[in-house]
Amino acid sequence: MGQYVIDAHAHLWLNQDTVVNGQPIYQLEPNRSRSMFFGQEVQMLPPYMTDGQNTAERFLSNMDYAQVSAAVVTQEFIDGLQNTYLMQVQQRYPNRFFCFGMPELRKSGFVNEGIALVNQGFRGIKIPAARMPQQFLDDEMMQMLRYMEQHDVILGIELMDGDAQVAQMEEIIQECPRLKVAIGHFGMVTRPDWLSQIRLARHENVYVESGGITWLFNDEFYPFPSAIKAIKEAADEVGMEKLMWGSDYPRTITAITYKMSYDFVTKSTELTDDEKRLFLCDNAKQFFGFGELIELPYIKNMSE
């Protein structure tokens, strides 16, 4: 297997304070790494991140230690809009991060905000369709998607469980065949009819990333043999060259370490070295247009 790893699904924020479906999401004070999440106290960050700031520098420290050369930073309504901070991250670390912008899609007029984000320099726009009305595709959304296609901007999207929104994705792909699409959360792999989302990657410009796969198989836990089985099943449907690894950092590393979120793949005997290289690096490198990747040495643990 090659020496490079790219994370195709991670999150960053300076401050998390938002409202989703009328429910507040915010950091608990004082000095807590936990958040109020839809009325429930949850461990949103590793317990040592007591200031609630999920910064690029902290992520880079995790990336360097785990030998992850680059990462794709996506957005989600539950994080709050992070466009200002993520543009700073993109400009400060252009060789380490690809950052998605996200307009306020829950309000009319978002197309103008989306166009402004593209003009600002974002090379990807995120749509958390799973947290939107089931019928999310309307004239304004299609207008933004056509603009993205014309300007070679990548669509990152997460869909509701199963095939609830797959037909709308088929319509988008038909109307915007050159639009590059990354389907998130591995099609919500532990839910019924997940392969209907995976099969979207039979289209030329559609790929699937595995952000959150360790969360979805959390009940089984490390080394996630059913996740490996699912990766192989998806590859049988669309080819390993259409699949990308993603961690869903930082929420997933409240249960496991960052390196554990991918080394269950590297240690698997069910995948070939070529399959691991495609899944962990080469596919994301090509899809997101990363240039030369930084080579990170293995750092021995003091306890070894």
C-alpha positions in Angstrom: 0.0 0.0 0.0 1.1 3.6 -0.7 2.4 5.9 2.0 -0.2 8.6 1.6 -3.7 9.0 3.1 -6.4 11.6 2.3 -9.4 12.2 4.6 -12.4 13.0 2.4 -14.8 14.0 5.1 -14.0 16.1 8.2 -15.3 19.1 10.1 -13.8 22.3 11.5 -15.2 25.2 13.5 -14.2 28.0 15.7 -17.6 28.3 17.4 -20.6 26.0 17.4 -23.8 27.9 18.1 -26.7 27.3 15.9 -30.4 26.2 15.6 -31.6 23.3 13.5 -35.3 22.5 13.2 -36.0 24.9 16.2 -33.5 23.0 18.4 -30.4 24.8 19.7 -26.9 23.3 19.4 -24.2 24.9 21.4 -21.2 24.3 23.6 -21.9 23.8 27.3 -20.1 26.1 29.6 -17.8 26.5 31.4 -14.8 24.7 29.9 -16.7 21.8 28.5 -16.1 19.7 25.4 -19.7 18.6 25.5 -22.6 20.2 23.6 -26.3 20.5 23.9 -27.5 18.6 20.8 -31.2 18.6 20.1 -32.0 18.8 23.8 -29.5 16.2 24.9 -26.0 16.6 26.4 -23.5 14.8 24.1 -19.7 14.5 23.9 -19.3 16.5 20.7 -15.5 16.8 21.0 -12.7 14.8 22.6 -12.6 15.8 26.3 -9.4 17.7 26.1 -10.9 20.3 23.7 -12.3 22.2 26.6 -12.7 25.5 24.7 -15.0 24.1 22.1 -12.8 25.2 19.3 -12.3 22.5 16.6 -9.4 24.3 14.8 -7.3 23.5 11.8 -4.2 23.5 13.9 -5.5 20.8 16.2 -6.7 18.8 13.3 -3.2 19.1 11.6 -1.6 17.8 14.8 -3.9 14.8 14.6 -3.3 14.4 10.8 0.5 14.6 11.2 0.5 12.0 14.0 -1.8 9.7 12.0 0.2 10.3 8.8 -2.8 11.8 6.9 -1.4 14.1 4.3 -4.6 16.1 3.4 -8.2 16.4 4.3 -11.5 17.6 2.8 -13.5 19.8 5.2 -17.2 19.7 4.7 -20.1 21.5 6.5 -23.3 20.6 8.2 -26.2 22.6 9.6 -25.4 21.3 13.1 -22.0 23.0 12.9 -23.4 26.3 11.9 -22.2 28.1 8.9 -18.4 28.2 8.9 -17.6 29.9 5.6 -15.5 32.8 7.0 -13.3 30.5 9.0 -13.0 27.8 6.3 -11.9 30.3 3.7 -9.1 31.4 6.1 -8.2 27.7 6.6 -8.1 27.2 2.8 -5.9 30.2 2.2 -3.6 29.4 5.1 -3.1 25.7 4.3 -3.9 25.3 0.6 -1.9 22.0 0.3 -3.5 20.3 3.3 -7.2 21.2 3.0 -10.0 21.3 0.5 -12.9 23.2 2.1 -16.5 23.3 1.1 -18.6 26.4 1.3 -22.3 26.3 2.4 -25.0 28.9 1.7 -28.0 29.2 4.0 -30.0 26.7 2.1 -33.0 26.9 4.4 -33.9 30.5 3.2 -34.9 31.6 -0.3 -32.3 33.5 -2.2 -29.5 31.1 -1.3 -28.5 30.8 -5.0 -26.9 34.3 -4.8 -25.0 33.3 -1.7 -23.8 30.1 -3.3 -22.5 32.1 -6.4 -20.8 34.5 -4.0 -19.0 31.6 -2.2 -17.8 30.3 -5.5 -16.5 33.7 -6.6 -14.9 34.0 -3.2 -12.8 30.9 -4.0 -14.6 27.8 -2.7 -14.2 24.9 -5.0 -17.0 22.9 -3.5 -20.5 23.6 -2.2 -22.1 21.4 0.5 -25.9 20.5 0.6 -27.0 18.6 3.7 -30.1 17.3 2.0 -30.7 14.8 4.8 -31.6 17.7 7.1 -33.7 19.5 4.5 -37.3 18.7 3.3 -37.4 15.4 1.4 -38.2 17.3 -1.8 -35.1 19.6 -1.7 -34.7 20.0 -5.4 -36.5 23.1 -6.7 -35.8 25.7 -9.4 -33.5 27.7 -7.3 -31.4 24.7 -6.3 -31.1 23.6 -9.9 -30.0 27.1 -10.8 -27.2 26.9 -8.3 -26.2 23.4 -9.4 -26.0 24.5 -13.0 -23.8 27.4 -12.0 -21.6 25.0 -10.1 -21.3 22.7 -13.1 -20.3 25.6 -15.4 -17.6 26.6 -12.9 -16.2 23.1 -12.1 -17.4 23.3 -8.5 -17.8 20.0 -6.6 -21.1 19.2 -4.9 -20.9 17.4 -1.6 -24.2 16.0 -0.5 -25.7 13.7 2.2 -29.0 12.1 1.5 -31.8 10.8 3.7 -31.8 7.1 4.5 -32.3 4.7 1.6 -33.8 5.9 -1.7 -35.9 8.8 -0.3 -33.9 11.3 -2.3 -32.2 9.2 -4.9 -34.6 10.1 -7.7 -33.8 13.7 -7.2 -30.1 12.9 -7.5 -30.8 11.1 -10.7 -32.5 14.2 -12.0 -29.6 16.4 -11.0 -27.1 14.1 -12.7 -29.2 14.0 -15.9 -29.5 17.8 -15.9 -25.9 18.5 -14.9 -23.8 15.5 -16.3 -20.5 17.3 -15.8 -21.1 18.2 -12.2 -18.8 16.3 -9.9 -20.7 14.8 -6.9 -19.5 13.3 -3.6 -22.2 11.3 -1.9 -21.5 11.3 1.9 -21.8 8.9 4.8 -21.3 5.9 2.5 -25.0 6.0 1.6 -26.0 5.6 5.3 -24.6 2.1 5.1 -26.3 0.6 8.1 -29.8 1.7 7.0 -32.1 -0.3 4.7 -31.6 0.2 0.9 -28.2 1.9 1.3 -27.0 0.5 -2.0 -29.5 2.7 -3.9 -27.3 5.6 -3.0 -24.0 3.8 -3.7 -25.3 2.9 -7.2 -25.4 6.6 -8.1 -21.7 6.3 -8.5 -22.3 4.3 -11.6 -22.5 7.7 -13.2 -19.1 9.0 -14.4 -18.7 12.0 -12.2 -20.3 10.6 -9.0 -18.2 9.3 -6.1 -19.0 8.0 -2.6 -17.1 8.9 0.6 -17.2 7.0 3.9 -17.4 9.8 6.4 -19.0 8.5 9.5 -18.7 4.8 8.7 -17.1 4.0 12.1 -20.0 5.9 13.7 -22.5 3.8 11.7 -20.8 0.6 12.8 -20.1 1.9 16.3 -22.1 -0.9 18.0 -19.8 -3.4 16.4 -16.7 -1.3 17.2 -13.1 -1.6 16.1 -11.8 -3.2 13.8 -15.3 -2.9 12.2 -15.4 -6.1 10.1 -18.9 -5.3 8.8 -17.6 -1.9 7.5 -14.9 -3.8 5.5 -17.7 -6.1 4.2 -19.7 -3.1 3.2 -16.8 -1.4 1.4 -16.3 -4.6 -0.6 -20.0 -4.8 -1.4 -20.0 -1.2 -2.6 -16.9 -1.9 -4.7 -18.8 -4.8 -6.3 -21.5 -2.4 -7.3 -19.5 0.6 -8.6 -15.8 -0.3 -8.5 -13.2 0.5 -5.8 -12.1 3.5 -7.9 -15.3 5.3 -7.0 -15.0 5.0 -3.2 -13.1 7.3 -0.8 -12.3 7.1 2.9 -13.6 9.8 5.3 -13.4 10.0 9.0 -16.1 12.5 10.1 -13.5 14.0 12.4 -13.8 15.2 15.2 -17.1 13.6 16.4 -16.0 10.1 15.6 -12.8 10.4 17.6 -14.7 10.7 20.9 -15.0 6.9 20.6 -11.7 5.9 18.8 -8.5 7.6 17.9 -8.1 9.4 14.6 -5.7 6.8 13.3 -8.1 4.0 14.2 -10.7 5.6 11.9 -8.7 4.4 8.9 -6.2 1.8 10.0 -9.0 -0.8 10.3 -8.7 -0.6 6.5 -4.9 -0.8 6.3 -4.9 -3.8 8.7 -7.6 -5.7 6.9 -6.7 -8.9 5.0 -10.0 -8.7 3.0 -8.7 -5.8 0.8 -5.7 -5.8 -1.6 -2.9 -3.3 -1.4 -4.2 -1.7 -4.6 -7.7 -1.4 -3.2 -6.5 0.2 0.0 -4.4 2.7 -2.0 -7.4 3.7 -4.1 -9.8 3.9 -1.2 -7.4 5.8 1.2 -5.7 8.2 -1.2 -5.7 7.9 -5.0 -9.4 8.4 -5.6 -9.7 11.5 -3.4 -6.5 12.9 -4.8 -7.9 12.8 -8.3 -11.5 13.8 -7.5 -10.6 16.8 -5.3 -7.6 17.9 -7.3 -4.9 17.7 -4.6 -1.4 18.4 -5.8 1.8 17.0 -4.4 1.1 15.5 -1.0 3.2 15.9 2.1 5.1 12.8 3.2 4.7 12.2 6.9 7.0 10.0 8.8 5.9 7.5 11.4 6.5 8.9 14.9 7.1 6.3 17.5 5.0 6.5 20.7 6.8 7.1 23.9 5.0 4.0 25.3 6.3 1.7 22.6 
